[in-house]
Amino acid sequence: MVLLPGASVPLHLFEPRYRALLRDVNATTRRFGLIMPPPDTAEADLPVGRIGCVAVITAADVLPDGRANIVIEGAERFRFDGYVDRGTSYRMGNVSEYQDLDDEPLSLAGAADRVRTLARRAMQASMTIHDATGEMPVLAEEPGALSFQVAHMLRVGTEMLYELLAGRSALARLEQVERAIRSGLQDIEGAATLHVRAKTNGFHHGPPPS
């Protein structure tokens, strides 16, 4: 899977090596790395330079048979620099820091404002369709974090998720996310409008209009 910074994801662990991983990280930092291999690439052949994300365990429920249900949250990204052998059943590797490069501040702020506006429209339409109540999720202020947060909400395919994870320009990520929202916004807002009309007609108890 592709884990994005800030994203919260549930996982079910059942393989013995992942049970060992959970035991070891729970006793130390509660952190491990997740990397999505390229298509048709075996785990053992993971190429140097692949980008991953640190997963922080925020909740863990170990079942009597050793399986576990956990919740992880994406933290910082990293670059995979190669495997190392430490005698564990799970794989270990060397990694290095991986951060965004600088973008032009005004362009970055403008893109963040557009994405927030579009994301709020999409969230409002989704809440209307599902008859959801309550407050909408709070959107991140920092543009880089915002790009990842909204991408996770969109639930796009793994290829696009990895492209966003590996991108080093927050501006480029925001622009990509903006295009993705715009491509489906008309449909979801249209569906919300139809839902409201259907509910209104369904609850009409007066005489039919003349």
GROMACS .gro file of N, CA, C and O in nm, residues 45-131:
model
  348
   45ASP      N    1   1.344  -0.743  -0.458
   45ASP     CA    2   1.410  -0.666  -0.564
   45ASP      C    3   1.376  -0.518  -0.557
   45ASP      O    4   1.389  -0.445  -0.656
   46LEU      N    5   1.330  -0.473  -0.442
   46LEU     CA    6   1.294  -0.332  -0.426
   46LEU      C    7   1.411  -0.242  -0.466
   46LEU      O    8   1.521  -0.255  -0.413
   47PRO      N    9   1.391  -0.151  -0.562
   47PRO     CA   10   1.503  -0.070  -0.610
   47PRO      C   11   1.545   0.039  -0.513
   47PRO      O   12   1.460   0.100  -0.445
   48VAL      N   13   1.673   0.064  -0.506
   48VAL     CA   14   1.724   0.177  -0.428
   48VAL      C   15   1.666   0.305  -0.485
   48VAL      O   16   1.655   0.323  -0.607
   49GLY      N   17   1.628   0.395  -0.397
   49GLY     CA   18   1.569   0.521  -0.440
   49GLY      C   19   1.418   0.525  -0.428
   49GLY      O   20   1.357   0.632  -0.443
   50ARG      N   21   1.356   0.412  -0.402
   50ARG     CA   22   1.211   0.409  -0.386
   50ARG      C   23   1.173   0.488  -0.260
   50ARG      O   24   1.242   0.483  -0.159
   51ILE      N   25   1.060   0.560  -0.268
   51ILE     CA   26   1.018   0.646  -0.158
   51ILE      C   27   0.913   0.575  -0.073
   51ILE      O   28   0.821   0.512  -0.126
   52GLY      N   29   0.928   0.585   0.057
   52GLY     CA   30   0.832   0.527   0.150
   52GLY      C   31   0.789   0.628   0.254
   52GLY      O   32   0.828   0.746   0.250
   53CYS      N   33   0.709   0.582   0.348
   53CYS     CA   34   0.657   0.669   0.453
   53CYS      C   35   0.665   0.597   0.587
   53CYS      O   36   0.635   0.477   0.596
   54VAL      N   37   0.707   0.668   0.689
   54VAL     CA   38   0.710   0.613   0.824
   54VAL      C   39   0.568   0.597   0.875
   54VAL      O   40   0.485   0.688   0.863
   55ALA      N   41   0.538   0.480   0.931
   55ALA     CA   42   0.408   0.452   0.991
   55ALA      C   43   0.422   0.452   1.143
   55ALA      O   44   0.508   0.383   1.198
   56VAL      N   45   0.340   0.530   1.210
   56VAL     CA   46   0.338   0.535   1.356
   56VAL      C   47   0.214   0.459   1.404
   56VAL      O   48   0.102   0.489   1.362
   57ILE      N   49   0.234   0.361   1.490
   57ILE     CA   50   0.121   0.283   1.543
   57ILE      C   51   0.049   0.367   1.649
   57ILE      O   52   0.107   0.403   1.751
   58THR      N   53  -0.077   0.397   1.623
   58THR     CA   54  -0.154   0.477   1.717
   58THR      C   55  -0.251   0.392   1.799
   58THR      O   56  -0.302   0.438   1.902
   59ALA      N   57  -0.279   0.270   1.753
   59ALA     CA   58  -0.365   0.179   1.829
   59ALA      C   59  -0.331   0.037   1.785
   59ALA      O   60  -0.300   0.013   1.669
   60ALA      N   61  -0.337  -0.057   1.880
   60ALA     CA   62  -0.308  -0.197   1.848
   60ALA      C   63  -0.392  -0.288   1.936
   60ALA      O   64  -0.399  -0.270   2.058
   61ASP      N   65  -0.456  -0.386   1.873
   61ASP     CA   66  -0.535  -0.486   1.943
   61ASP      C   67  -0.484  -0.623   1.900
   61ASP      O   68  -0.511  -0.668   1.788
   62VAL      N   69  -0.408  -0.688   1.987
   62VAL     CA   70  -0.352  -0.819   1.957
   62VAL      C   71  -0.452  -0.926   1.995
   62VAL      O   72  -0.497  -0.932   2.111
   63LEU      N   73  -0.489  -1.011   1.900
   63LEU     CA   74  -0.588  -1.114   1.922
   63LEU      C   75  -0.525  -1.237   1.988
   63LEU      O   76  -0.403  -1.255   1.983
   64PRO      N   77  -0.605  -1.324   2.051
   64PRO     CA   78  -0.550  -1.441   2.121
   64PRO      C   79  -0.466  -1.533   2.033
   64PRO      O   80  -0.372  -1.597   2.082
   65ASP      N   81  -0.496  -1.540   1.902
   65ASP     CA   82  -0.420  -1.628   1.814
   65ASP      C   83  -0.295  -1.563   1.757
   65ASP      O   84  -0.226  -1.621   1.673
   66GLY      N   85  -0.265  -1.441   1.799
   66GLY     CA   86  -0.144  -1.374   1.754
   66GLY      C   87  -0.164  -1.273   1.644
   66GLY      O   88  -0.076  -1.190   1.619
   67ARG      N   89  -0.277  -1.281   1.576
   67ARG     CA   90  -0.307  -1.179   1.476
   67ARG      C   91  -0.334  -1.045   1.547
   67ARG      O   92  -0.357  -1.041   1.667
   68ALA      N   93  -0.332  -0.938   1.469
   68ALA     CA   94  -0.352  -0.808   1.533
   68ALA      C   95  -0.421  -0.711   1.439
   68ALA      O   96  -0.400  -0.715   1.316
   69ASN      N   97  -0.502  -0.627   1.496
   69ASN     CA   98  -0.562  -0.514   1.425
   69ASN      C   99  -0.496  -0.388   1.478
   69ASN      O  100  -0.497  -0.363   1.598
   70ILE      N  101  -0.438  -0.312   1.388
   70ILE     CA  102  -0.369  -0.190   1.430
   70ILE      C  103  -0.417  -0.072   1.348
   70ILE      O  104  -0.479  -0.089   1.242
   71VAL      N  105  -0.391   0.046   1.397
   71VAL     CA  106  -0.414   0.170   1.324
   71VAL      C  107  -0.281   0.242   1.315
   71VAL      O  108  -0.210   0.257   1.415
   72ILE      N  109  -0.246   0.283   1.194
   72ILE     CA  110  -0.121   0.355   1.174
   72ILE      C  111  -0.150   0.494   1.120
   72ILE      O  112  -0.253   0.518   1.057
   73GLU      N  113  -0.057   0.585   1.144
   73GLU     CA  114  -0.066   0.721   1.088
   73GLU      C  115   0.065   0.753   1.018
   73GLU      O  116   0.174   0.729   1.071
   74GLY      N  117   0.053   0.805   0.897
   74GLY     CA  118   0.172   0.839   0.820
   74GLY      C  119   0.247   0.956   0.881
   74GLY      O  120   0.187   1.057   0.920
   75ALA      N  121   0.379   0.943   0.890
   75ALA     CA  122   0.464   1.051   0.941
   75ALA      C  123   0.551   1.103   0.827
   75ALA      O  124   0.501   1.130   0.718
   76GLU      N  125   0.681   1.111   0.848
   76GLU     CA  126   0.769   1.167   0.744
   76GLU      C  127   0.800   1.065   0.634
   76GLU      O  128   0.792   0.944   0.654
   77ARG      N  129   0.837   1.116   0.518
   77ARG     CA  130   0.878   1.030   0.406
   77ARG      C  131   1.027   0.996   0.419
   77ARG      O  132   1.101   1.064   0.489
   78PHE      N  133   1.067   0.892   0.347
   78PHE     CA  134   1.208   0.855   0.344
   78PHE      C  135   1.244   0.794   0.209
   78PHE      O  136   1.156   0.750   0.134
   79ARG      N  137   1.375   0.790   0.183
   79ARG     CA  138   1.427   0.727   0.062
   79ARG      C  139   1.493   0.595   0.099
   79ARG      O  140   1.574   0.589   0.190
   80PHE      N  141   1.457   0.489   0.027
   80PHE     CA  142   1.513   0.357   0.053
   80PHE      C  143   1.652   0.348  -0.008
   80PHE      O  144   1.671   0.370  -0.127
   81ASP      N  145   1.752   0.312   0.076
   81ASP     CA  146   1.891   0.306   0.031
   81ASP      C  147   1.947   0.165   0.024
   81ASP      O  148   2.067   0.147  -0.001
   82GLY      N  149   1.863   0.064   0.049
   82GLY     CA  150   1.910  -0.074   0.038
   82GLY      C  151   1.882  -0.154   0.163
   82GLY      O  152   1.874  -0.101   0.274
   83TYR      N  153   1.867  -0.285   0.145
   83TYR     CA  154   1.841  -0.374   0.257
   83TYR      C  155   1.967  -0.399   0.340
   83TYR      O  156   2.079  -0.393   0.289
   84VAL      N  157   1.946  -0.430   0.467
   84VAL     CA  158   2.054  -0.475   0.556
   84VAL      C  159   2.005  -0.601   0.626
   84VAL      O  160   1.885  -0.619   0.649
   85ASP      N  161   2.096  -0.689   0.661
   85ASP     CA  162   2.061  -0.814   0.728
   85ASP      C  163   2.087  -0.800   0.877
   85ASP      O  164   2.202  -0.788   0.921
   86ARG      N  165   1.982  -0.802   0.957
   86ARG     CA  166   1.994  -0.795   1.102
   86ARG      C  167   1.939  -0.921   1.167
   86ARG      O  168   1.915  -0.924   1.288
   87GLY      N  169   1.916  -1.025   1.088
   87GLY     CA  170   1.870  -1.151   1.142
   87GLY      C  171   1.724  -1.155   1.180
   87GLY      O  172   1.681  -1.248   1.250
   88THR      N  173   1.644  -1.058   1.135
   88THR     CA  174   1.501  -1.056   1.167
   88THR      C  175   1.424  -1.127   1.057
   88THR      O  176   1.469  -1.140   0.943
   89SER      N  177   1.304  -1.174   1.092
   89SER     CA  178   1.219  -1.238   0.992
   89SER      C  179   1.158  -1.137   0.896
   89SER      O  180   1.119  -1.172   0.785
   90TYR      N  181   1.147  -1.012   0.939
   90TYR     CA  182   1.100  -0.905   0.851
   90TYR      C  183   1.220  -0.831   0.795
   90TYR      O  184   1.330  -0.837   0.848
   91ARG      N  185   1.197  -0.760   0.685
   91ARG     CA  186   1.308  -0.691   0.617
   91ARG      C  187   1.343  -0.560   0.687
   91ARG      O  188   1.255  -0.487   0.734
   92MET      N  189   1.472  -0.531   0.689
   92MET     CA  190   1.520  -0.404   0.742
   92MET      C  191   1.608  -0.337   0.636
   92MET      O  192   1.665  -0.404   0.549
   93GLY      N  193   1.615  -0.206   0.641
   93GLY     CA  194   1.692  -0.136   0.539
   93GLY      C  195   1.747  -0.005   0.590
   93GLY      O  196   1.705   0.046   0.695
   94ASN      N  197   1.841   0.048   0.515
   94ASN     CA  198   1.891   0.183   0.540
   94ASN      C  199   1.803   0.281   0.463
   94ASN      O  200   1.763   0.256   0.349
   95VAL      N  201   1.777   0.395   0.526
   95VAL     CA  202   1.696   0.498   0.462
   95VAL      C  203   1.760   0.634   0.486
   95VAL      O  204   1.845   0.651   0.574
   96SER      N  205   1.719   0.732   0.406
   96SER     CA  206   1.767   0.868   0.423
   96SER      C  207   1.649   0.965   0.416
   96SER      O  208   1.540   0.929   0.369
   97GLU      N  209   1.672   1.085   0.462
   97GLU     CA  210   1.565   1.185   0.465
   97GLU      C  211   1.520   1.220   0.324
   97GLU      O  212   1.597   1.216   0.228
   98TYR      N  213   1.393   1.257   0.314
   98TYR     CA  214   1.336   1.295   0.184
   98TYR      C  215   1.235   1.405   0.208
   98TYR      O  216   1.132   1.383   0.272
   99GLN      N  217   1.265   1.524   0.161
   99GLN     CA  218   1.180   1.639   0.189
   99GLN      C  219   1.148   1.716   0.061
   99GLN      O  220   1.213   1.699  -0.043
  100ASP      N  221   1.048   1.804   0.072
  100ASP     CA  222   1.010   1.889  -0.040
  100ASP      C  223   1.118   1.992  -0.069
  100ASP      O  224   1.192   2.037   0.021
  101LEU      N  225   1.125   2.033  -0.195
  101LEU     CA  226   1.205   2.147  -0.236
  101LEU      C  227   1.119   2.272  -0.223
  101LEU      O  228   0.997   2.266  -0.209
  102ASP      N  229   1.181   2.388  -0.230
  102ASP     CA  230   1.107   2.514  -0.214
  102ASP      C  231   1.024   2.547  -0.338
  102ASP      O  232   1.068   2.526  -0.451
  103ASP      N  233   0.903   2.600  -0.315
  103ASP     CA  234   0.817   2.650  -0.422
  103ASP      C  235   0.801   2.800  -0.406
  103ASP      O  236   0.828   2.857  -0.300
  104GLU      N  237   0.752   2.863  -0.512
  104GLU     CA  238   0.726   3.007  -0.508
  104GLU      C  239   0.609   3.031  -0.411
  104GLU      O  240   0.500   2.977  -0.429
  105PRO      N  241   0.629   3.113  -0.305
  105PRO     CA  242   0.529   3.124  -0.198
  105PRO      C  243   0.390   3.168  -0.243
  105PRO      O  244   0.290   3.111  -0.198
  106LEU      N  245   0.381   3.268  -0.330
  106LEU     CA  246   0.249   3.316  -0.371
  106LEU      C  247   0.174   3.211  -0.451
  106LEU      O  248   0.053   3.191  -0.433
  107SER      N  249   0.242   3.144  -0.541
  107SER     CA  250   0.177   3.037  -0.619
  107SER      C  251   0.131   2.924  -0.529
  107SER      O  252   0.023   2.868  -0.547
  108LEU      N  253   0.213   2.892  -0.430
  108LEU     CA  254   0.180   2.785  -0.337
  108LEU      C  255   0.057   2.821  -0.256
  108LEU      O  256  -0.034   2.738  -0.239
  109ALA      N  257   0.051   2.944  -0.207
  109ALA     CA  258  -0.063   2.987  -0.127
  109ALA      C  259  -0.191   2.989  -0.210
  109ALA      O  260  -0.298   2.948  -0.163
  110GLY      N  261  -0.180   3.034  -0.335
  110GLY     CA  262  -0.297   3.037  -0.422
  110GLY      C  263  -0.350   2.898  -0.451
  110GLY      O  264  -0.472   2.874  -0.449
  111ALA      N  265  -0.259   2.804  -0.478
  111ALA     CA  266  -0.302   2.667  -0.505
  111ALA      C  267  -0.366   2.605  -0.381
  111ALA      O  268  -0.466   2.532  -0.392
  112ALA      N  269  -0.311   2.633  -0.263
  112ALA     CA  270  -0.368   2.579  -0.140
  112ALA      C  271  -0.509   2.633  -0.117
  112ALA      O  272  -0.600   2.559  -0.078
  113ASP      N  273  -0.531   2.762  -0.144
  113ASP     CA  274  -0.664   2.820  -0.128
  113ASP      C  275  -0.765   2.756  -0.223
  113ASP      O  276  -0.879   2.728  -0.184
  114ARG      N  277  -0.725   2.733  -0.346
  114ARG     CA  278  -0.816   2.670  -0.442
  114ARG      C  279  -0.852   2.528  -0.400
  114ARG      O  280  -0.969   2.487  -0.409
  115VAL      N  281  -0.753   2.454  -0.355
  115VAL     CA  282  -0.779   2.316  -0.314
  115VAL      C  283  -0.870   2.313  -0.193
  115VAL      O  284  -0.961   2.229  -0.184
  116ARG      N  285  -0.849   2.402  -0.097
  116ARG     CA  286  -0.937   2.404   0.021
  116ARG      C  287  -1.081   2.433  -0.020
  116ARG      O  288  -1.175   2.368   0.028
  117THR      N  289  -1.101   2.529  -0.110
  117THR     CA  290  -1.236   2.564  -0.154
  117THR      C  291  -1.303   2.446  -0.224
  117THR      O  292  -1.418   2.411  -0.195
  118LEU      N  293  -1.231   2.383  -0.315
  118LEU     CA  294  -1.287   2.270  -0.388
  118LEU      C  295  -1.312   2.150  -0.296
  118LEU      O  296  -1.413   2.080  -0.308
  119ALA      N  297  -1.218   2.125  -0.205
  119ALA     CA  298  -1.233   2.012  -0.113
  119ALA      C  299  -1.355   2.032  -0.024
  119ALA      O  300  -1.430   1.936   0.003
  120ARG      N  301  -1.378   2.153   0.023
  120ARG     CA  302  -1.495   2.179   0.108
  120ARG      C  303  -1.624   2.157   0.030
  120ARG      O  304  -1.722   2.103   0.084
  121ARG      N  305  -1.625   2.198  -0.096
  121ARG     CA  306  -1.744   2.174  -0.179
  121ARG      C  307  -1.769   2.024  -0.195
  121ARG      O  308  -1.883   1.977  -0.184
  122ALA      N  309  -1.662   1.949  -0.223
  122ALA     CA  310  -1.677   1.805  -0.242
  122ALA      C  311  -1.720   1.737  -0.112
  122ALA      O  312  -1.807   1.647  -0.113
  123MET      N  313  -1.663   1.778   0.001
  123MET     CA  314  -1.701   1.719   0.129
  123MET      C  315  -1.846   1.750   0.163
  123MET      O  316  -1.920   1.664   0.212
  124GLN      N  317  -1.889   1.875   0.136
  124GLN     CA  318  -2.027   1.912   0.164
  124GLN      C  319  -2.124   1.829   0.080
  124GLN      O  320  -2.226   1.781   0.130
  125ALA      N  321  -2.091   1.809  -0.047
  125ALA     CA  322  -2.176   1.728  -0.134
  125ALA      C  323  -2.182   1.584  -0.084
  125ALA      O  324  -2.289   1.521  -0.083
  126SER      N  325  -2.067   1.529  -0.044
  126SER     CA  326  -2.064   1.392   0.006
  126SER      C  327  -2.147   1.378   0.133
  126SER      O  328  -2.220   1.278   0.150
  127MET      N  329  -2.137   1.474   0.223
  127MET     CA  330  -2.216   1.470   0.346
  127MET      C  331  -2.365   1.477   0.314
  127MET      O  332  -2.446   1.410   0.378
  128THR      N  333  -2.402   1.556   0.214
  128THR     CA  334  -2.542   1.567   0.176
  128THR      C  335  -2.593   1.434   0.122
  128THR      O  336  -2.702   1.387   0.159
  129ILE      N  337  -2.516   1.370   0.037
  129ILE     CA  338  -2.556   1.242  -0.022
  129ILE      C  339  -2.576   1.136   0.085
  129ILE      O  340  -2.668   1.054   0.078
  130HIS      N  341  -2.489   1.137   0.188
  130HIS     CA  342  -2.495   1.034   0.292
  130HIS      C  343  -2.573   1.078   0.415
  130HIS      O  344  -2.571   1.011   0.518
  131ASP      N  345  -2.641   1.192   0.404
  131ASP     CA  346  -2.720   1.245   0.516
  131ASP      C  347  -2.637   1.255   0.642
  131ASP      O  348  -2.683   1.227   0.754
   0.00000   0.00000   0.00000
